[in-house]
Amino acid sequence: MYLSSISVPCPGVFYSTSARDGTLFRIRIPGGIVTTGQFRIVADLAEKFGAGYVNITNRANLQIREVRTQITSEVLHLLQDIGLASPTPGVDHLRNIMGSPTAGIDSEELIDTRSLIRKLDHYISSHAELAPLSPKFSIAIDGGGALKVCDRPNDIILTAVELGTQIYFHLKLNLGESFTNTSILLQPQECIDVVGAIAKVYLQHSAIKKENVTPYRKSPKIRLFEVLHNLGIERFLQEVESHLSYPLLRLPHSLGGLEIASSHPHLTRYLHLGVHPQRQQELSYIGVVLPLGKLETWQIQGLADIAQGYGSGTLRLTPWLNLLLTDIPQQYIHEVKSKIENLNLHWSATKIYSALVACAGSTGCASSATDTKNHALKLAEYLDQRVSLNQPVNIHFTGCPKSCAQHNNSDITLLGVSEDKYQVHVGDSDHESKFGRVLYQAVHFPQLPPLIEKILQVYIAKRLTRHESLREFANRHSIAQLQRMVEEGGEV
Ligand code: SF4
């Protein structure tokens, strides 16, 4: 059953990947929801086969790293039995289905997506013919609530929208460097058929020779967006429709595109951390910060104890590398907070650690120019005592432009460019750089913490309001203005 010899760019349970720090296994957690029993078993495996910790990924998967002992087929069968490995090993490399971590507990959501995600995952994992799909084939399902995943990079994005008294899922497709908002609306019960039909059309055209497809090729397998470019969206959708027994419903133009999809409040990234009321009266969820998405096995056991003792026995991993403890009765919030603290964890969205992201870095990845994880921790330690924030500041360390840990823009991106040196980016991209505008070219790490401290102090002193994010602040200044303010320590 163990298929580690098959070369795929993305790891799975059956398809391990070699990394600099040992073998890496990824366990798919559809929708990010894991039971305490499953979580404890993963902790036991990380203890026995790995280095005593797991990482949460930006698709809400669990990764066991530094595996140096062969994982046995008994373990793989156990993972299948508890629902943490696909019954069909050939499709286990396909990406986790992303869903809103607050599905079913968010008072703003239009529809609870949990059952749809479970059914779609079952569909994918029981269809061996989907195995030739690119391992990057990815789906997000957003219930239209406050904590959105519809802006995360995925091949297929289904977002709940309300039209009249009906709830539909709007279909958006990834075109590689942009997205197409198709005018297609799906009834919830149509989603699995339509995703299945998309996969079929994709596979039918995946044998096209690469030189006849597009210039976007980066993987040995054809990506869905390449097929879309090659066929054209309309023809692709017509072929999808030909696999269905009903016509696809198209959104009338008179409804003004999909502005209806964004009419609900939006929990800005990381503001799901801390304590939030659920749609269920008297119950709350607590967003717990996991520094750099890492959990040691004793912390996993402690969190499972809390979820079992005070919640409903499940935990929800998020694509922001943290997790939610849900269904906590009001009267136990204080007690649960102190138990989280006892695990050396916290829930505040405004600490430097709260929105700090780093890829594997040079200790785990041969492509990395820098030791991102250790540098990120040193930076956080330095800033923690010196800077006081009132809202999250997302700082992203990446060891190379591939940007595995975070695909969207951050407030500050630190791109490793050579040993111990980082290019400092701020705010949104100006189309010359993937990560935002370049503020400084190559900063030696020892100079980085005081420099970032100055940037944060300038932002805190000069922002328009307490609600302006660092990204917004950076976007409304030129690079020269920003550099001058940093040099003068905010006195411009
Ligand atoms: S972003 Fe680059 S350096 Fe970091 S883990 Fe990915 S491939 Fe490796």
Short mmCIF file of C-alpha atoms and ligand atoms in Angstrom, two decimals:
data_model
loop_
_atom_site.label_atom_id
_atom_site.label_comp_id
_atom_site.label_asym_id
_atom_site.label_seq_id
_atom_site.Cartn_x
_atom_site.Cartn_y
_atom_site.Cartn_z
CA MET A 1 0.00 0.00 0.00
CA TYR A 2 2.90 2.32 0.69
CA LEU A 3 3.56 4.27 -2.52
CA SER A 4 6.48 6.46 -1.58
CA SER A 5 8.39 5.64 -4.72
CA ILE A 6 5.85 7.48 -6.86
CA SER A 7 7.11 10.96 -7.52
CA VAL A 8 4.49 13.63 -6.88
CA PRO A 9 5.10 17.24 -5.99
CA CYS A 10 2.61 17.21 -3.10
CA PRO A 11 2.86 14.76 -0.21
CA GLY A 12 0.01 12.64 1.11
CA VAL A 13 -0.35 9.73 3.48
CA PHE A 14 0.49 7.13 0.84
CA TYR A 15 2.79 9.45 -1.12
CA SER A 16 5.46 10.67 1.23
CA THR A 17 7.89 13.38 0.19
CA SER A 18 11.54 13.64 1.11
CA ALA A 19 12.50 16.88 2.77
CA ARG A 20 15.78 18.07 4.17
CA ASP A 21 14.69 17.18 7.69
CA GLY A 22 13.37 13.69 6.84
CA THR A 23 10.22 12.35 5.24
CA LEU A 24 7.08 14.42 5.23
CA PHE A 25 3.53 13.05 5.45
CA ARG A 26 0.43 15.09 4.89
CA ILE A 27 -2.90 14.04 6.33
CA ARG A 28 -5.94 15.54 4.60
CA ILE A 29 -8.57 16.97 6.95
CA PRO A 30 -11.61 17.81 4.78
CA GLY A 31 -13.01 21.17 5.83
CA GLY A 32 -10.35 21.22 8.59
CA ILE A 33 -12.64 19.45 11.09
CA VAL A 34 -10.95 16.77 13.17
CA THR A 35 -12.34 14.76 16.08
CA THR A 36 -10.44 14.54 19.34
CA GLY A 37 -9.94 10.80 18.74
CA GLN A 38 -8.39 11.44 15.31
CA PHE A 39 -6.26 14.26 16.71
CA ARG A 40 -4.89 12.06 19.47
CA ILE A 41 -3.98 9.30 17.02
CA VAL A 42 -2.09 11.80 14.84
CA ALA A 43 -0.23 12.95 17.98
CA ASP A 44 0.69 9.34 18.78
CA LEU A 45 2.00 8.85 15.22
CA ALA A 46 4.02 12.07 15.35
CA GLU A 47 5.51 10.89 18.63
CA LYS A 48 6.29 7.41 17.37
CA PHE A 49 7.43 8.10 13.80
CA GLY A 50 8.18 11.82 13.69
CA ALA A 51 9.84 14.36 15.95
CA GLY A 52 6.97 14.86 18.39
CA TYR A 53 5.14 17.67 16.63
CA VAL A 54 2.76 18.36 13.74
CA ASN A 55 2.26 21.38 11.51
CA ILE A 56 -1.07 22.83 10.37
CA THR A 57 -0.85 23.83 6.69
CA ASN A 58 -2.47 26.63 4.74
CA ARG A 59 -5.08 24.14 3.47
CA ALA A 60 -5.88 23.05 7.04
CA ASN A 61 -4.06 19.74 6.60
CA LEU A 62 -1.87 18.14 9.23
CA GLN A 63 1.76 17.44 8.40
CA ILE A 64 4.01 15.04 10.25
CA ARG A 65 7.62 15.99 9.49
CA GLU A 66 11.03 14.53 10.27
CA VAL A 67 9.77 10.95 9.81
CA ARG A 68 12.78 8.65 9.80
CA THR A 69 11.07 5.32 10.51
CA GLN A 70 9.10 3.53 7.81
CA ILE A 71 5.36 3.97 8.39
CA THR A 72 3.83 0.51 8.37
CA SER A 73 0.82 -0.65 6.38
CA GLU A 74 -0.97 -1.24 9.71
CA VAL A 75 -0.69 2.48 10.41
CA LEU A 76 -2.01 3.34 6.94
CA HIS A 77 -4.96 0.98 7.48
CA LEU A 78 -5.60 2.60 10.87
CA LEU A 79 -5.67 6.05 9.22
CA GLN A 80 -8.13 4.73 6.64
CA ASP A 81 -10.29 3.18 9.35
CA ILE A 82 -10.56 6.44 11.30
CA GLY A 83 -11.28 8.49 8.18
CA LEU A 84 -7.90 10.23 7.90
CA ALA A 85 -6.74 8.50 4.71
CA SER A 86 -8.54 7.94 1.48
CA PRO A 87 -9.98 4.44 0.97
CA THR A 88 -8.49 4.72 -2.54
CA PRO A 89 -4.75 5.39 -2.10
CA GLY A 90 -4.40 6.60 -5.70
CA VAL A 91 -6.40 9.78 -5.01
CA ASP A 92 -4.95 10.60 -1.59
CA HIS A 93 -2.51 13.08 -3.14
CA LEU A 94 -5.37 15.34 -4.29
CA ARG A 95 -5.79 18.45 -2.24
CA ASN A 96 -7.88 18.84 0.84
CA ILE A 97 -11.30 20.43 0.32
CA MET A 98 -11.17 23.83 1.96
CA GLY A 99 -14.19 25.03 3.90
CA SER A 100 -14.94 27.82 6.29
CA PRO A 101 -13.77 26.77 9.76
CA THR A 102 -16.94 28.31 11.26
CA ALA A 103 -19.39 26.27 9.15
CA GLY A 104 -22.54 25.57 11.15
CA ILE A 105 -21.64 27.93 14.01
CA ASP A 106 -21.47 31.27 12.14
CA SER A 107 -24.60 33.37 12.56
CA GLU A 108 -23.85 35.20 9.29
CA GLU A 109 -23.51 32.15 7.03
CA LEU A 110 -26.09 31.35 4.38
CA ILE A 111 -25.63 27.60 4.50
CA ASP A 112 -23.78 25.07 6.65
CA THR A 113 -21.28 23.47 4.22
CA ARG A 114 -20.07 20.60 6.43
CA SER A 115 -22.23 17.87 4.98
CA LEU A 116 -21.52 18.96 1.38
CA ILE A 117 -17.77 18.89 2.08
CA ARG A 118 -18.02 15.42 3.61
CA LYS A 119 -20.02 14.12 0.64
CA LEU A 120 -17.69 15.70 -1.91
CA ASP A 121 -14.65 14.30 -0.14
CA HIS A 122 -16.29 10.88 -0.17
CA TYR A 123 -17.01 11.27 -3.89
CA ILE A 124 -13.39 12.14 -4.66
CA SER A 125 -11.85 9.53 -2.43
CA SER A 126 -14.01 6.74 -3.83
CA HIS A 127 -13.37 7.51 -7.51
CA ALA A 128 -10.06 5.93 -8.49
CA GLU A 129 -10.40 7.34 -12.01
CA LEU A 130 -9.65 10.80 -10.58
CA ALA A 131 -6.10 9.72 -9.69
CA PRO A 132 -4.53 11.28 -12.84
CA LEU A 133 -5.73 14.75 -11.78
CA SER A 134 -2.98 17.18 -10.89
CA PRO A 135 -2.21 17.01 -7.15
CA LYS A 136 -2.90 20.72 -7.18
CA PHE A 137 -6.57 20.12 -8.12
CA SER A 138 -8.24 22.07 -5.35
CA ILE A 139 -11.72 23.03 -4.24
CA ALA A 140 -13.04 25.55 -1.71
CA ILE A 141 -16.63 25.68 -0.49
CA ASP A 142 -17.69 28.87 1.25
CA GLY A 143 -20.99 29.08 3.09
CA GLY A 144 -21.22 32.87 2.70
CA GLY A 145 -20.46 33.61 6.37
CA ALA A 146 -18.17 36.10 8.08
CA LEU A 147 -15.03 33.93 7.95
CA LYS A 148 -14.50 33.53 4.22
CA VAL A 149 -12.42 31.08 2.24
CA CYS A 150 -13.72 32.19 -1.18
CA ASP A 151 -10.70 34.47 -1.61
CA ARG A 152 -8.19 31.64 -1.06
CA PRO A 153 -6.44 30.23 -4.14
CA ASN A 154 -8.25 27.12 -5.38
CA ASP A 155 -9.06 25.67 -8.82
CA ILE A 156 -12.79 25.59 -8.09
CA ILE A 157 -14.49 27.95 -5.67
CA LEU A 158 -18.13 27.49 -4.72
CA THR A 159 -19.52 30.41 -2.73
CA ALA A 160 -23.01 30.50 -1.23
CA VAL A 161 -25.14 33.38 -2.46
CA GLU A 162 -28.74 34.30 -1.77
CA LEU A 163 -31.06 34.98 -4.67
CA GLY A 164 -34.63 35.68 -3.68
CA THR A 165 -35.43 33.07 -1.09
CA GLN A 166 -33.03 30.47 -2.51
CA ILE A 167 -29.45 29.69 -1.58
CA TYR A 168 -27.15 28.78 -4.47
CA PHE A 169 -23.43 28.20 -4.88
CA HIS A 170 -21.76 30.49 -7.34
CA LEU A 171 -19.03 28.83 -9.43
CA LYS A 172 -15.66 30.56 -9.79
CA LEU A 173 -12.75 28.96 -11.68
CA ASN A 174 -9.03 29.63 -11.39
CA LEU A 175 -7.42 30.85 -14.61
CA GLY A 176 -3.84 30.70 -13.31
CA GLU A 177 -3.17 34.35 -12.67
CA SER A 178 -6.78 35.44 -12.19
CA PHE A 179 -10.23 33.99 -11.63
CA THR A 180 -13.29 33.87 -13.80
CA ASN A 181 -16.59 34.58 -12.14
CA THR A 182 -18.75 32.30 -14.25
CA SER A 183 -22.41 33.28 -14.25
CA ILE A 184 -23.28 29.79 -13.05
CA LEU A 185 -25.36 29.20 -9.94
CA LEU A 186 -25.69 25.70 -8.54
CA GLN A 187 -28.28 24.36 -6.20
CA PRO A 188 -26.55 22.71 -3.22
CA GLN A 189 -27.61 19.24 -4.38
CA GLU A 190 -26.01 19.85 -7.81
CA CYS A 191 -22.52 20.69 -6.55
CA ILE A 192 -21.10 17.16 -6.45
CA ASP A 193 -22.40 16.32 -9.94
CA VAL A 194 -20.95 19.50 -11.34
CA VAL A 195 -17.54 19.10 -9.65
CA GLY A 196 -17.52 15.50 -10.95
CA ALA A 197 -18.34 16.74 -14.47
CA ILE A 198 -15.61 19.41 -14.25
CA ALA A 199 -13.12 16.71 -13.24
CA LYS A 200 -14.25 14.50 -16.17
CA VAL A 201 -13.86 17.27 -18.76
CA TYR A 202 -10.52 18.22 -17.23
CA LEU A 203 -9.30 14.62 -17.47
CA GLN A 204 -10.56 14.24 -21.04
CA HIS A 205 -8.36 17.15 -22.06
CA SER A 206 -5.39 16.45 -19.83
CA ALA A 207 -3.66 14.37 -22.50
CA ILE A 208 -3.08 17.41 -24.70
CA LYS A 209 0.58 17.88 -25.42
CA LYS A 210 2.07 20.61 -23.33
CA GLU A 211 3.40 22.63 -26.25
CA ASN A 212 -0.17 22.81 -27.55
CA VAL A 213 -1.63 24.04 -24.32
CA THR A 214 -0.43 27.27 -22.73
CA PRO A 215 2.76 28.91 -21.58
CA TYR A 216 1.75 28.52 -17.92
CA ARG A 217 3.15 25.02 -17.38
CA LYS A 218 5.01 24.49 -14.09
CA SER A 219 4.01 20.92 -13.20
CA PRO A 220 4.36 17.65 -15.07
CA LYS A 221 0.59 17.32 -14.89
CA ILE A 222 -1.76 19.62 -16.75
CA ARG A 223 -3.58 22.00 -14.43
CA LEU A 224 -7.27 22.78 -14.74
CA PHE A 225 -6.53 26.40 -15.66
CA GLU A 226 -4.45 25.22 -18.61
CA VAL A 227 -7.41 23.26 -19.96
CA LEU A 228 -9.61 26.33 -19.42
CA HIS A 229 -7.15 28.50 -21.36
CA ASN A 230 -6.91 25.96 -24.11
CA LEU A 231 -10.62 25.28 -24.57
CA GLY A 232 -12.04 28.64 -23.56
CA ILE A 233 -14.42 28.99 -20.63
CA GLU A 234 -17.64 28.72 -22.62
CA ARG A 235 -16.66 25.55 -24.45
CA PHE A 236 -15.40 24.04 -21.21
CA LEU A 237 -18.72 24.79 -19.50
CA GLN A 238 -20.67 23.39 -22.47
CA GLU A 239 -18.72 20.16 -22.16
CA VAL A 240 -19.38 20.10 -18.40
CA GLU A 241 -23.09 20.58 -19.12
CA SER A 242 -23.05 17.66 -21.56
CA HIS A 243 -22.21 15.36 -18.64
CA LEU A 244 -25.26 16.52 -16.65
CA SER A 245 -28.90 15.59 -16.99
CA TYR A 246 -30.02 19.22 -16.50
CA PRO A 247 -28.94 22.60 -17.85
CA LEU A 248 -26.71 24.83 -15.73
CA LEU A 249 -28.48 27.85 -14.26
CA ARG A 250 -26.87 31.13 -15.35
CA LEU A 251 -27.06 34.30 -13.28
CA PRO A 252 -29.03 37.03 -15.08
CA HIS A 253 -26.74 39.97 -15.97
CA SER A 254 -29.32 42.36 -14.57
CA LEU A 255 -28.43 41.20 -11.06
CA GLY A 256 -25.14 43.02 -11.21
CA GLY A 257 -22.69 40.14 -11.21
CA LEU A 258 -21.80 38.76 -7.85
CA GLU A 259 -21.92 41.74 -5.60
CA ILE A 260 -24.63 39.82 -3.79
CA ALA A 261 -21.87 37.49 -2.60
CA SER A 262 -20.09 40.17 -0.65
CA SER A 263 -23.03 41.78 1.08
CA HIS A 264 -22.25 40.09 4.40
CA PRO A 265 -19.81 41.24 7.08
CA HIS A 266 -16.31 39.88 6.65
CA LEU A 267 -14.09 38.76 9.51
CA THR A 268 -10.78 40.18 8.42
CA ARG A 269 -8.01 37.62 8.44
CA TYR A 270 -6.99 36.55 11.96
CA LEU A 271 -9.95 38.27 13.63
CA HIS A 272 -11.43 34.82 14.16
CA LEU A 273 -8.82 34.45 16.92
CA GLY A 274 -10.09 35.01 20.45
CA VAL A 275 -13.61 34.43 21.78
CA HIS A 276 -16.64 34.76 19.47
CA PRO A 277 -20.31 34.00 20.01
CA GLN A 278 -21.75 31.18 17.91
CA ARG A 279 -25.13 31.07 16.23
CA GLN A 280 -26.07 28.61 18.99
CA GLN A 281 -27.09 30.64 22.04
CA GLU A 282 -24.79 30.59 25.06
CA LEU A 283 -22.01 28.88 23.10
CA SER A 284 -18.77 30.42 21.82
CA TYR A 285 -15.77 29.42 19.81
CA ILE A 286 -12.21 30.35 20.70
CA GLY A 287 -9.62 30.91 17.97
CA VAL A 288 -6.29 29.61 19.32
CA VAL A 289 -2.95 30.90 18.03
CA LEU A 290 -0.43 28.19 17.12
CA PRO A 291 2.95 29.88 16.64
CA LEU A 292 3.99 29.13 13.03
CA GLY A 293 1.26 26.48 12.85
CA LYS A 294 3.26 24.09 15.01
CA LEU A 295 1.82 21.91 17.78
CA GLU A 296 3.80 19.59 19.98
CA THR A 297 2.15 16.29 20.81
CA TRP A 298 1.53 17.18 24.49
CA GLN A 299 -0.25 20.34 23.29
CA ILE A 300 -2.39 18.27 20.90
CA GLN A 301 -3.40 16.00 23.77
CA GLY A 302 -4.16 19.06 25.95
CA LEU A 303 -6.31 20.69 23.23
CA ALA A 304 -8.13 17.38 22.67
CA ASP A 305 -8.81 17.24 26.45
CA ILE A 306 -10.32 20.75 26.30
CA ALA A 307 -12.46 19.96 23.23
CA GLN A 308 -13.66 16.77 24.88
CA GLY A 309 -14.24 18.24 28.34
CA TYR A 310 -15.79 21.59 27.44
CA GLY A 311 -16.76 21.48 23.74
CA SER A 312 -18.34 19.00 21.38
CA GLY A 313 -15.32 16.76 20.82
CA THR A 314 -14.09 18.30 17.58
CA LEU A 315 -11.43 20.87 16.68
CA ARG A 316 -11.34 22.97 13.55
CA LEU A 317 -8.07 23.65 11.78
CA THR A 318 -7.95 26.83 9.72
CA PRO A 319 -6.07 27.82 6.54
CA TRP A 320 -4.45 30.56 8.67
CA LEU A 321 -2.41 27.91 10.52
CA ASN A 322 -4.38 28.07 13.75
CA LEU A 323 -7.43 26.29 15.16
CA LEU A 324 -10.83 26.81 16.74
CA LEU A 325 -12.20 25.21 19.89
CA THR A 326 -15.97 25.30 19.41
CA ASP A 327 -19.20 24.88 21.36
CA ILE A 328 -17.76 26.18 24.63
CA PRO A 329 -20.54 27.19 27.09
CA GLN A 330 -20.26 30.80 28.30
CA GLN A 331 -19.62 29.83 31.90
CA TYR A 332 -16.47 27.89 30.98
CA ILE A 333 -14.77 30.48 28.77
CA HIS A 334 -12.53 31.76 31.54
CA GLU A 335 -11.54 28.25 32.57
CA VAL A 336 -10.81 27.20 28.98
CA LYS A 337 -8.66 30.30 28.41
CA SER A 338 -6.52 29.43 31.38
CA LYS A 339 -6.18 25.84 30.17
CA ILE A 340 -5.04 27.14 26.77
CA GLU A 341 -2.43 29.27 28.55
CA ASN A 342 -1.25 26.20 30.45
CA LEU A 343 -0.45 24.68 27.06
CA ASN A 344 1.87 27.63 26.29
CA LEU A 345 -0.64 28.85 23.71
CA HIS A 346 -2.89 31.92 23.54
CA TRP A 347 -5.89 33.34 21.71
CA SER A 348 -5.09 37.03 21.15
CA ALA A 349 -5.17 38.24 17.53
CA THR A 350 -2.88 41.16 18.29
CA LYS A 351 0.33 39.49 19.32
CA ILE A 352 3.18 39.31 16.83
CA TYR A 353 2.94 35.49 16.83
CA SER A 354 -0.77 35.60 15.94
CA ALA A 355 -0.34 36.40 12.24
CA LEU A 356 3.25 35.28 11.74
CA VAL A 357 3.78 32.77 8.93
CA ALA A 358 6.92 31.00 7.74
CA CYS A 359 7.57 28.24 5.22
CA ALA A 360 9.73 25.23 6.09
CA GLY A 361 12.93 27.21 5.46
CA SER A 362 16.44 25.86 5.07
CA THR A 363 16.11 23.30 7.86
CA GLY A 364 13.35 21.51 5.95
CA CYS A 365 13.62 22.57 2.31
CA ALA A 366 16.59 22.55 -0.04
CA SER A 367 15.13 25.47 -2.05
CA SER A 368 15.24 27.88 0.87
CA ALA A 369 17.78 30.68 0.92
CA THR A 370 17.24 31.30 4.63
CA ASP A 371 16.31 29.68 7.93
CA THR A 372 12.81 31.19 7.85
CA LYS A 373 11.29 29.40 10.83
CA ASN A 374 14.07 30.22 13.27
CA HIS A 375 14.30 33.78 11.99
CA ALA A 376 10.53 34.23 12.35
CA LEU A 377 10.64 33.02 15.94
CA LYS A 378 13.59 35.29 16.75
CA LEU A 379 11.80 38.26 15.18
CA ALA A 380 8.63 37.55 17.18
CA GLU A 381 10.61 37.21 20.40
CA TYR A 382 12.31 40.56 19.73
CA LEU A 383 9.11 42.42 18.80
CA ASP A 384 6.89 40.88 21.47
CA GLN A 385 8.34 43.04 24.23
CA ARG A 386 8.79 46.18 22.13
CA VAL A 387 5.67 46.67 19.99
CA SER A 388 2.07 46.77 21.11
CA LEU A 389 -0.53 46.13 18.39
CA ASN A 390 -4.29 46.68 18.43
CA GLN A 391 -4.95 44.58 15.33
CA PRO A 392 -3.19 41.68 13.59
CA VAL A 393 -0.13 42.40 11.44
CA ASN A 394 0.57 39.54 9.04
CA ILE A 395 4.32 39.00 8.62
CA HIS A 396 5.22 36.26 6.13
CA PHE A 397 8.70 34.71 5.86
CA THR A 398 9.33 32.76 2.67
CA GLY A 399 12.58 31.03 1.74
CA CYS A 400 11.98 31.35 -2.02
CA PRO A 401 9.39 32.91 -4.35
CA LYS A 402 7.29 29.71 -4.41
CA SER A 403 5.66 30.92 -1.23
CA CYS A 404 4.37 27.56 0.06
CA ALA A 405 3.15 28.83 3.41
CA GLN A 406 0.98 31.72 2.24
CA HIS A 407 -0.30 32.48 -1.25
CA ASN A 408 -2.02 35.79 -0.68
CA ASN A 409 -0.39 39.14 0.10
CA SER A 410 0.56 39.95 3.64
CA ASP A 411 1.25 43.21 5.46
CA ILE A 412 5.00 42.51 5.38
CA THR A 413 6.65 39.75 3.32
CA LEU A 414 10.25 38.79 3.99
CA LEU A 415 11.67 36.91 1.02
CA GLY A 416 14.93 35.03 1.61
CA VAL A 417 17.36 36.05 -1.14
CA SER A 418 20.70 34.72 0.08
CA GLU A 419 22.06 33.27 3.26
CA ASP A 420 20.72 35.35 6.14
CA LYS A 421 19.42 38.11 3.85
CA TYR A 422 15.83 39.15 3.19
CA GLN A 423 14.09 41.37 0.69
CA VAL A 424 11.44 43.36 2.58
CA HIS A 425 8.07 43.80 0.83
CA VAL A 426 5.08 45.78 2.09
CA GLY A 427 1.41 45.99 1.16
CA ASP A 428 -0.01 45.01 -2.20
CA SER A 429 1.87 44.12 -5.33
CA ASP A 430 2.71 46.74 -7.95
CA HIS A 431 2.81 43.98 -10.61
CA GLU A 432 6.61 43.99 -10.56
CA SER A 433 6.76 41.89 -7.46
CA LYS A 434 4.58 38.97 -6.43
CA PHE A 435 4.69 39.87 -2.75
CA GLY A 436 3.97 43.58 -2.56
CA ARG A 437 6.27 46.52 -3.21
CA VAL A 438 9.95 46.14 -2.33
CA LEU A 439 10.86 48.45 0.55
CA TYR A 440 14.44 47.18 1.09
CA GLN A 441 16.48 44.91 -1.16
CA ALA A 442 18.70 42.65 0.97
CA VAL A 443 18.64 43.11 4.72
CA HIS A 444 21.02 40.99 6.75
CA PHE A 445 19.00 39.14 9.43
CA PRO A 446 20.67 40.76 12.48
CA GLN A 447 19.44 44.14 11.17
CA LEU A 448 15.95 42.87 10.41
CA PRO A 449 14.27 42.89 13.88
CA PRO A 450 15.11 46.57 14.61
CA LEU A 451 14.08 47.51 11.07
CA ILE A 452 10.69 45.77 11.36
CA GLU A 453 10.25 47.40 14.78
CA LYS A 454 10.75 50.82 13.15
CA ILE A 455 8.30 50.00 10.34
CA LEU A 456 5.69 48.97 12.91
CA GLN A 457 6.29 52.05 15.06
CA VAL A 458 5.94 54.35 12.03
CA TYR A 459 2.72 52.58 11.06
CA ILE A 460 1.30 52.87 14.59
CA ALA A 461 2.22 56.55 14.82
CA LYS A 462 1.12 57.61 11.32
CA ARG A 463 -1.91 55.49 10.42
CA LEU A 464 -5.14 57.32 9.65
CA THR A 465 -7.19 55.49 12.25
CA ARG A 466 -6.68 52.62 14.68
CA HIS A 467 -8.49 50.45 12.15
CA GLU A 468 -6.18 51.12 9.21
CA SER A 469 -4.13 47.98 8.49
CA LEU A 470 -0.41 48.10 7.83
CA ARG A 471 -1.16 46.97 4.28
CA GLU A 472 -3.55 49.88 3.72
CA PHE A 473 -1.09 52.27 5.35
CA ALA A 474 1.73 51.08 3.08
CA ASN A 475 -0.47 51.20 -0.02
CA ARG A 476 -1.22 54.91 0.38
CA HIS A 477 2.46 55.91 0.55
CA SER A 478 5.23 55.79 -2.02
CA ILE A 479 8.25 53.64 -1.27
CA ALA A 480 10.37 56.77 -0.90
CA GLN A 481 7.92 58.21 1.65
CA LEU A 482 7.90 54.97 3.60
CA GLN A 483 11.71 54.76 3.62
CA ARG A 484 11.99 58.37 4.75
CA MET A 485 9.53 57.84 7.58
CA VAL A 486 11.36 54.69 8.70
CA GLU A 487 14.73 56.45 8.60
CA GLU A 488 13.41 59.38 10.58
CA GLY A 489 11.63 57.11 13.03
CA GLY A 490 8.16 58.42 12.21
CA GLU A 491 9.02 62.11 12.55
CA VAL A 492 8.11 63.18 8.96
S1 SF4 B 1 8.54 28.55 -0.18
FE1 SF4 B 1 10.36 27.78 -1.23
S2 SF4 B 1 11.84 27.58 0.41
FE2 SF4 B 1 9.86 27.70 1.39
S3 SF4 B 1 9.20 25.58 1.67
FE3 SF4 B 1 8.35 26.31 -0.28
S4 SF4 B 1 9.84 25.67 -1.82
FE4 SF4 B 1 10.86 25.57 0.18
#
